[in-house]
Coordinates of C-alpha atoms and ligand atoms in Angstrom, one line a residue:
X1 CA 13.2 14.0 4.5
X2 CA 12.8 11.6 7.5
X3 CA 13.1 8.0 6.7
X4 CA 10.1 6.2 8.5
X5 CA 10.9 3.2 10.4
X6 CA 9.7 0.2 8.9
X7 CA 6.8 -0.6 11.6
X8 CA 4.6 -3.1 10.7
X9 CA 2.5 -2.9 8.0
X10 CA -1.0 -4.5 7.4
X11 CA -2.4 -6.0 4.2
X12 CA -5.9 -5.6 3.7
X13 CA -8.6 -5.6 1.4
X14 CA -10.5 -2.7 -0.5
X15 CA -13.4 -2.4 1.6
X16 CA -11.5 -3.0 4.8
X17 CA -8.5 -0.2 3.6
X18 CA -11.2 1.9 2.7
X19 CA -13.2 1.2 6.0
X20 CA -10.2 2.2 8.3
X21 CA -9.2 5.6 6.0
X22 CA -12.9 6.9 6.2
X23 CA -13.5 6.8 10.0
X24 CA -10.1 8.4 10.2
X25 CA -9.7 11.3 11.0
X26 CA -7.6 14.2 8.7
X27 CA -8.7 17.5 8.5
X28 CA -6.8 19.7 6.0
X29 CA -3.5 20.4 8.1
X30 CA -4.0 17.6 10.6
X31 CA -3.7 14.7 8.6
X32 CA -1.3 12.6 11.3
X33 CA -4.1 10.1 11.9
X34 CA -4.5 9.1 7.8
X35 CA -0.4 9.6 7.1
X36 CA 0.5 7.1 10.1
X37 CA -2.2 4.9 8.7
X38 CA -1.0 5.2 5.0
X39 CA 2.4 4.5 6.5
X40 CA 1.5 1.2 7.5
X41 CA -1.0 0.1 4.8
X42 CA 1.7 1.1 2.2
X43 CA 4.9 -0.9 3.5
X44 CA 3.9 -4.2 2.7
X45 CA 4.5 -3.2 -0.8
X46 CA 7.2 -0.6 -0.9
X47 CA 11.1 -0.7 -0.7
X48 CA 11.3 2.6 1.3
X49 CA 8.7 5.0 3.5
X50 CA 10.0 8.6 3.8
X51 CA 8.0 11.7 5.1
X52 CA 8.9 15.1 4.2
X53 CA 8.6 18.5 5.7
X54 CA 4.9 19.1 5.2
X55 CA 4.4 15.6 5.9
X56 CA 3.7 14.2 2.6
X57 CA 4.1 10.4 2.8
X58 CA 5.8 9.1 0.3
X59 CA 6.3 5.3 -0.4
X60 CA 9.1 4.4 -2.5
X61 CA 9.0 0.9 -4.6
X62 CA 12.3 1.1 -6.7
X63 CA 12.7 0.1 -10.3
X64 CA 15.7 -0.4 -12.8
X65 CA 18.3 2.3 -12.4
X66 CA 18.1 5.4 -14.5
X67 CA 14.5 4.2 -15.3
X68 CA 11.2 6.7 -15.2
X69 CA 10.1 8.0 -12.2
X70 CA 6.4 8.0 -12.0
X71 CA 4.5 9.6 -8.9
X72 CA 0.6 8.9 -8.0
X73 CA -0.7 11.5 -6.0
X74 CA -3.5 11.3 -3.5
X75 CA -4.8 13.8 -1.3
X76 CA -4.8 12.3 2.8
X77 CA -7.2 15.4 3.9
X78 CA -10.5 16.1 4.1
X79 CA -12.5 18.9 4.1
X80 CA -13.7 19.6 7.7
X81 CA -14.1 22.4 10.6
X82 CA -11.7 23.9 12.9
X83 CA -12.3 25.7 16.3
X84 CA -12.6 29.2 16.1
X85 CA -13.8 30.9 19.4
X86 CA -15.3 29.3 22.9
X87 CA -17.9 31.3 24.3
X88 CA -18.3 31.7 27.7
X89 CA -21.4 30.0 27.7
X90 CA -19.3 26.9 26.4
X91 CA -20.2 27.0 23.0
X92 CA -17.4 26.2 19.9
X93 CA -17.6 28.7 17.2
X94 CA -15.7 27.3 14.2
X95 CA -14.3 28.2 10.9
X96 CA -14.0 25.7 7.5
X97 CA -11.5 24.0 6.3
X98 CA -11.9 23.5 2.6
X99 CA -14.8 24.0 0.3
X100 CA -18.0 23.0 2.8
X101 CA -21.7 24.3 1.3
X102 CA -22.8 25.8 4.8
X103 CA -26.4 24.3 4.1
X104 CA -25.3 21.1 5.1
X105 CA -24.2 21.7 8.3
X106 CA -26.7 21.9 10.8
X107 CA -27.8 19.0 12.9
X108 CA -24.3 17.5 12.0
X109 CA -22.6 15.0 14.2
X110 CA -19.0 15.8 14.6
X111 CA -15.6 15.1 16.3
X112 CA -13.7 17.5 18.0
X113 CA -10.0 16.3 18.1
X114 CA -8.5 18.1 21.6
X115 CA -5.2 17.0 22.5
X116 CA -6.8 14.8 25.5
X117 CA -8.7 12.9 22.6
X118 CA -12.0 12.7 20.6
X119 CA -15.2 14.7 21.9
X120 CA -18.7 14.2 20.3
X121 CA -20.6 17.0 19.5
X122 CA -23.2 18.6 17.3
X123 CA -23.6 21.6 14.9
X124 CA -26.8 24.0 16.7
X125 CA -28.3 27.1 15.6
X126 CA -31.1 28.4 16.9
X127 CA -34.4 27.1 16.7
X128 CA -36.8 27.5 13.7
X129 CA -40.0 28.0 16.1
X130 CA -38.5 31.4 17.1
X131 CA -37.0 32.2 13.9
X132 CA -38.7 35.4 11.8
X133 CA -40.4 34.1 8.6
X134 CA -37.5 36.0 6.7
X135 CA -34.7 34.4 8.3
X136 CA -36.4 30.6 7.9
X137 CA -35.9 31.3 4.3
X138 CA -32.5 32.0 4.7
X139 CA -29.3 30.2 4.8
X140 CA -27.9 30.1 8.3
X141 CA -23.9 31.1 7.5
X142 CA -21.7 28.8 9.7
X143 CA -20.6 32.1 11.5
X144 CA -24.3 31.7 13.0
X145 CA -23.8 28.1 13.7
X146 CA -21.8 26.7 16.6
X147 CA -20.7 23.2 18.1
X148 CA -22.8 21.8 21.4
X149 CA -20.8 19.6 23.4
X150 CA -23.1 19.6 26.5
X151 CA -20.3 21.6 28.2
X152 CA -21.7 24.2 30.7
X153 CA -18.6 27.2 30.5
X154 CA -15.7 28.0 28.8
X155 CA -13.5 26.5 32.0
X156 CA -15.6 23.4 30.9
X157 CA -15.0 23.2 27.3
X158 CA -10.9 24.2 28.1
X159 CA -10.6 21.6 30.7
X160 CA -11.7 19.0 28.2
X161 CA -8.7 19.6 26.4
X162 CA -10.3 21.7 23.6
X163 CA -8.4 24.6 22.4
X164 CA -9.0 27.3 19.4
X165 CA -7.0 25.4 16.5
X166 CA -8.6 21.9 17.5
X167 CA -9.5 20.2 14.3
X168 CA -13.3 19.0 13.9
X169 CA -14.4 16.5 11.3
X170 CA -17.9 14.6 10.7
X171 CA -19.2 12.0 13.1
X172 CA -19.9 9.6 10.1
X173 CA -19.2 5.2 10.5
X174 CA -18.7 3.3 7.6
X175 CA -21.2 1.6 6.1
X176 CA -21.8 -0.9 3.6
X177 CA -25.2 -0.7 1.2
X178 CA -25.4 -4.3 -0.1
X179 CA -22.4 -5.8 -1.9
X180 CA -20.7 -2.9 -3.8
X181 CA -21.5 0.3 -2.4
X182 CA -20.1 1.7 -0.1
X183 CA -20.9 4.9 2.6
X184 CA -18.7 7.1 4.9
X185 CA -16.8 10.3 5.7
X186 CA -14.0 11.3 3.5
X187 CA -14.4 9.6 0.4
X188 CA -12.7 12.5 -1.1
X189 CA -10.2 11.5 -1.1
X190 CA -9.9 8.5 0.8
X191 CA -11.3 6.7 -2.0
X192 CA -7.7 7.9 -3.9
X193 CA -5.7 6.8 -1.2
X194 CA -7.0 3.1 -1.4
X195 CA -6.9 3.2 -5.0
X196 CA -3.2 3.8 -4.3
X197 CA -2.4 1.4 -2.0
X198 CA -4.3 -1.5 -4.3
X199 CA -2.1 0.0 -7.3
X200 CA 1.1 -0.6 -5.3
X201 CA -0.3 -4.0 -4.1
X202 CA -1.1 -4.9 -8.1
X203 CA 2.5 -3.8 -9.2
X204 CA 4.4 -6.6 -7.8
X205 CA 7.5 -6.1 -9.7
X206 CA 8.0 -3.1 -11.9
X207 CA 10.8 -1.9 -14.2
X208 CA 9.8 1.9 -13.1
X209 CA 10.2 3.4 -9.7
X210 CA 6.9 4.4 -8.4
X211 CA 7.0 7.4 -5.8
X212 CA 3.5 7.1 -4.0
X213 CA 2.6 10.1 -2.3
X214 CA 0.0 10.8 0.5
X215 CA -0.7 14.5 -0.1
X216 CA -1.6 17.0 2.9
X217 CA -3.4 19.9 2.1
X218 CA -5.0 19.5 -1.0
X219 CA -8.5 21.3 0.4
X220 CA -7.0 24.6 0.5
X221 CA -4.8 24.7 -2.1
X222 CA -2.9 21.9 -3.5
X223 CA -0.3 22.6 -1.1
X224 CA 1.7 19.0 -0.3
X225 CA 1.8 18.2 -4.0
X226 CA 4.1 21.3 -4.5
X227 CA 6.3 20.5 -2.5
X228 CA 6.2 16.5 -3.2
X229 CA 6.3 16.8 -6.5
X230 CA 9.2 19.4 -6.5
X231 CA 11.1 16.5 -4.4
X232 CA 10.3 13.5 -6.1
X233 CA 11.0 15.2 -9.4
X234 CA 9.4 12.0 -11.2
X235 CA 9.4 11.9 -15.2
X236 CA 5.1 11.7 -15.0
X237 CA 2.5 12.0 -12.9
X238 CA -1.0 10.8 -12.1
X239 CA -3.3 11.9 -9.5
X240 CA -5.6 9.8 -7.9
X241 CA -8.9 11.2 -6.9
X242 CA -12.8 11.1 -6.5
X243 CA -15.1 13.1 -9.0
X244 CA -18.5 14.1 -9.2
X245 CA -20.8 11.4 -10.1
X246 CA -23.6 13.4 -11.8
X247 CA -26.2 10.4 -11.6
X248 CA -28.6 12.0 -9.4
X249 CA -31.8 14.0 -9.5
X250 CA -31.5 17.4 -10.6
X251 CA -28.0 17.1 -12.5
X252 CA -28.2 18.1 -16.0
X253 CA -26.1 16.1 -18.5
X254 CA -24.1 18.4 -19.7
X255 CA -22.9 19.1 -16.0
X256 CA -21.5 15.9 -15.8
X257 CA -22.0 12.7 -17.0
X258 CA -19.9 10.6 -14.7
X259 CA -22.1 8.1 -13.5
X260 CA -21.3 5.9 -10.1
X261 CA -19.9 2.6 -11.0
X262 CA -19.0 3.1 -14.4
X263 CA -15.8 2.9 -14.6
X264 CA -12.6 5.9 -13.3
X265 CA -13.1 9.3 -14.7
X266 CA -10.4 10.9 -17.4
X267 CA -10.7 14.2 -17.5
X268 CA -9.5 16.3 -20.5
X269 CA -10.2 19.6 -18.2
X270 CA -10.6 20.8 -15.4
X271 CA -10.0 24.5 -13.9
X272 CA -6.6 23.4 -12.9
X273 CA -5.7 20.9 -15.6
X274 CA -5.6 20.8 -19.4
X275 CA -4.6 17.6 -19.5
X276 CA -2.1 16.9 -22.3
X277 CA -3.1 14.7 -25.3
X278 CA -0.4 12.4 -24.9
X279 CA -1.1 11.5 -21.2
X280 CA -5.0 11.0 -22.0
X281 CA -4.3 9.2 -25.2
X282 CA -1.7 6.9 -22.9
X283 CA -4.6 6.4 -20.4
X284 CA -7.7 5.8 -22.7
X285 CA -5.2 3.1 -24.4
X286 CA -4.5 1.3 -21.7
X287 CA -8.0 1.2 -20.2
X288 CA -9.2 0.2 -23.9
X289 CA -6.5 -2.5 -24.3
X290 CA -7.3 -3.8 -20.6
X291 CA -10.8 -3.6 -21.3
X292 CA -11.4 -1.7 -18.0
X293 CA -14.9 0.5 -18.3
X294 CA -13.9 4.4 -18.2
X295 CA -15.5 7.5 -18.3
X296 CA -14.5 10.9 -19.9
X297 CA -15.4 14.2 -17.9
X298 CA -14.2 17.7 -19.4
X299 CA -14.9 21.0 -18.2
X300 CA -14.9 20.7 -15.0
X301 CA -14.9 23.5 -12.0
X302 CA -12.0 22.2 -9.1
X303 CA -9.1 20.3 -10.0
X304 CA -6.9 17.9 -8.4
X305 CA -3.2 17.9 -7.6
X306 CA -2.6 17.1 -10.9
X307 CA -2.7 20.5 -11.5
X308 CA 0.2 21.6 -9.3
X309 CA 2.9 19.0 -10.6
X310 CA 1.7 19.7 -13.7
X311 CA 3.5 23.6 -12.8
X312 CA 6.2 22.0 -10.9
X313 CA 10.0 22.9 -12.1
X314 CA 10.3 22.9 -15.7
X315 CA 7.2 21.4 -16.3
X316 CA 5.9 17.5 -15.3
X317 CA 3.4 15.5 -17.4
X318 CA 0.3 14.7 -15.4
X319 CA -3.1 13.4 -15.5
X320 CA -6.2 12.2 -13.1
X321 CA -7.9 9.1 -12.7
X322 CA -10.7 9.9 -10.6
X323 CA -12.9 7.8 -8.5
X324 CA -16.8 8.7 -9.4
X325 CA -18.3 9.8 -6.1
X326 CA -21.7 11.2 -5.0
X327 CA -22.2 13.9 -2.7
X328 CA -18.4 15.2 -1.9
X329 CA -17.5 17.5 0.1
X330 CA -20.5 16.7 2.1
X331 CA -20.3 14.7 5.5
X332 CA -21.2 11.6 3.5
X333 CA -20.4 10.2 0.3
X334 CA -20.7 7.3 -1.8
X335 CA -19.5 4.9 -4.1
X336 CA -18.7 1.1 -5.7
X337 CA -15.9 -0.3 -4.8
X338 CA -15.6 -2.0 -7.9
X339 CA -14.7 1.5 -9.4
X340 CA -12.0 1.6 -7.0
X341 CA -10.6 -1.6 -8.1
X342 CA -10.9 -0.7 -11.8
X343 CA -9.2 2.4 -11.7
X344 CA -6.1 0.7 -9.6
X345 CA -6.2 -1.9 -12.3
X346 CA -6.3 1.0 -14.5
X347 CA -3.3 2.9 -13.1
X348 CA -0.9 -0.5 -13.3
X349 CA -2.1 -0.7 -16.8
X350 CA -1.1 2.8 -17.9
X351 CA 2.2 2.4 -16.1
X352 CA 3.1 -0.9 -18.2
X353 CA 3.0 1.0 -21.1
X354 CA 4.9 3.7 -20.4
X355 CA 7.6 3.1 -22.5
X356 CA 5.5 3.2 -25.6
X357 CA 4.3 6.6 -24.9
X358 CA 7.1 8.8 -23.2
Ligands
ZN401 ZN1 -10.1 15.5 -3.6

């Protein structure tokens, strides 16, 4: 465990926290950008800052001695590409990171991150007028696509900076749609991460110790939480994510019916998580008592990093509160920030009453 040096941390607003975390960039394993971010948006409102050896952030805001240890977990990556292969012709091939749907990739804008800085570029493939009628029906796999940055040769591309590894994430600005809705990159799970900081911000003073972690990893396999969670050892946990809001064409009720600005999702499952009946019961009391609007979600495919505390040591009591969002996993998403605010308010309510529940 390092101990970060307190630098100095900024207090901001949702929409302004949740501004700077989208356009930043953090691509499953390269999350440096979002962590040294976190850092600072966290330390206004915590005792101690440590980072540990995957590079979990975890923020520290210390309660009465010998009292519960609680942990909120959100995920600091996002899915994304990474370089592959430069072809002589100066072309970047590229492999995912995390779960992308490789019909949504062509004609993106991204950012290649080269260790001499940020490049622009955009996902080709070649052109429909010379493609057979067969393979216009198809779906181009992204082993056919490729990333143009105008170079002319590989000695182009390398003298850029760019090397295979390079991390590459959407080319996507924050963007406001009228008062409460919000667009950008990342939402998933930057959305989690703001929810987080407005939790610790909310707390003021608290008879638990809250351990708030930044996760890394979570796109490919829940990876920081292990290791966070096995360090932190807290008493409960609650991880703090986005969800599928189903409130689009084409989504059948029974999928989901999370709707956008409703209220944070409980869920009772998901294909990580059976959440135990004493955790939801703890939540849906708390947002019931508060009067905060909530939704429930069950059966769900994907989990959260709730799942892998949950398996950590002997066993750690966890749940989700999730953050309804339209269109993850895609290069945009979007939300209401007013379901960010309810379900920090929500996550301070639940840890009030811990006491009368554990
Ligand atoms: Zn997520």
């Amino acid at each position: 465990m390092v101990i970060v040096k307190a630098q100095e941390g900024i207090k901001l607003s949702i929409n302004q926290n949740l501004e700077k975390l989208s356009n930043a960039c953090g691509v499953t394993g390269r999350e440096n950008e979002v962590r040294e971010l976190m850092t600072r948006l966290m330390t206004p409102y915590a005792d101690e800052i440590l980072v540990d050896k995957l590079e979990n952030v975890i923020a520290i805001k210390k309660g009465k001695e010998k009292s519960p240890k609680i942990m909120l977990a959100a995920h600091m990556d996002e899915v994304g590409l990474m370089v592959k292969t430069i072809t002589k012709e100066g072309f970047l091939q590229f492999t995912k990171m995390g779960g992308i749907d490789d019909r949504i990739l062509p004609a993106q804008k991204v950012t290649v991150l080269s260790r001499k800085g940020a490049l622009s570029g955009i996902i080709g493939s070649k052109p429909p007028h010379i493609q057979k009628e067969e393979e216009r029906k198809k779906i181009i796999a992204f082993d056919e696509l490729f990333i143009d940055i105008g170079a002319e040769s590989k000695e182009n591309v390398t003298s850029l900076g760019i090397a295979i590894g390079d991390p590459v994430a959407f080319d996507i600005k924050y963007t406001r749609l009228g008062e409460d809705v919000a667009v950008g990159k990342a939402f998933d799970n930057r959305a989690g991460c703001v929810t987080m900081i407005e939790a610790l911000k909310l707390m003021e003073k608290t008879d638990f110790t809250i351990c708030a972690v930044g996760t890394v990893q979570e796109e490919v396999g829940l990876r920081g939480a292990a290791t966070a969670a096995f360090g932190v050892d807290p008493d409960l946990a609650i991880a703090l994510d986005v969800t599928i809001a189903g409130d689009v064409p084409g989504v059948r009720e029974f999928d989901t019916s999370v709707k956008m600005g409703k209220g944070p999702a409980l869920t009772i499952s998901d294909s990580g998580l059976i959440t135990p009946p004493k955790v939801l019961r703890w939540l849906i009391d708390a947002a019931e008592e508060e009067k905060i609007p909530f939704q429930i979600e069950s059966g769900l495919l994907g989990s959260t990093d709730a799942a892998r505390i949950y398996l950590t040591r002997q066993g750690i009591l966890s749940g989700n509160i999730s953050i309804p969002t339209r269109y993850i996993h895609s290069p945009v998403s979007m939300l209401t920030l007013r379901d960010i605010e309810n379900s920090a308010k929500l996550t301070v309510a639940a840890i009030k009453r811990i006491s009368r529940y554990f």
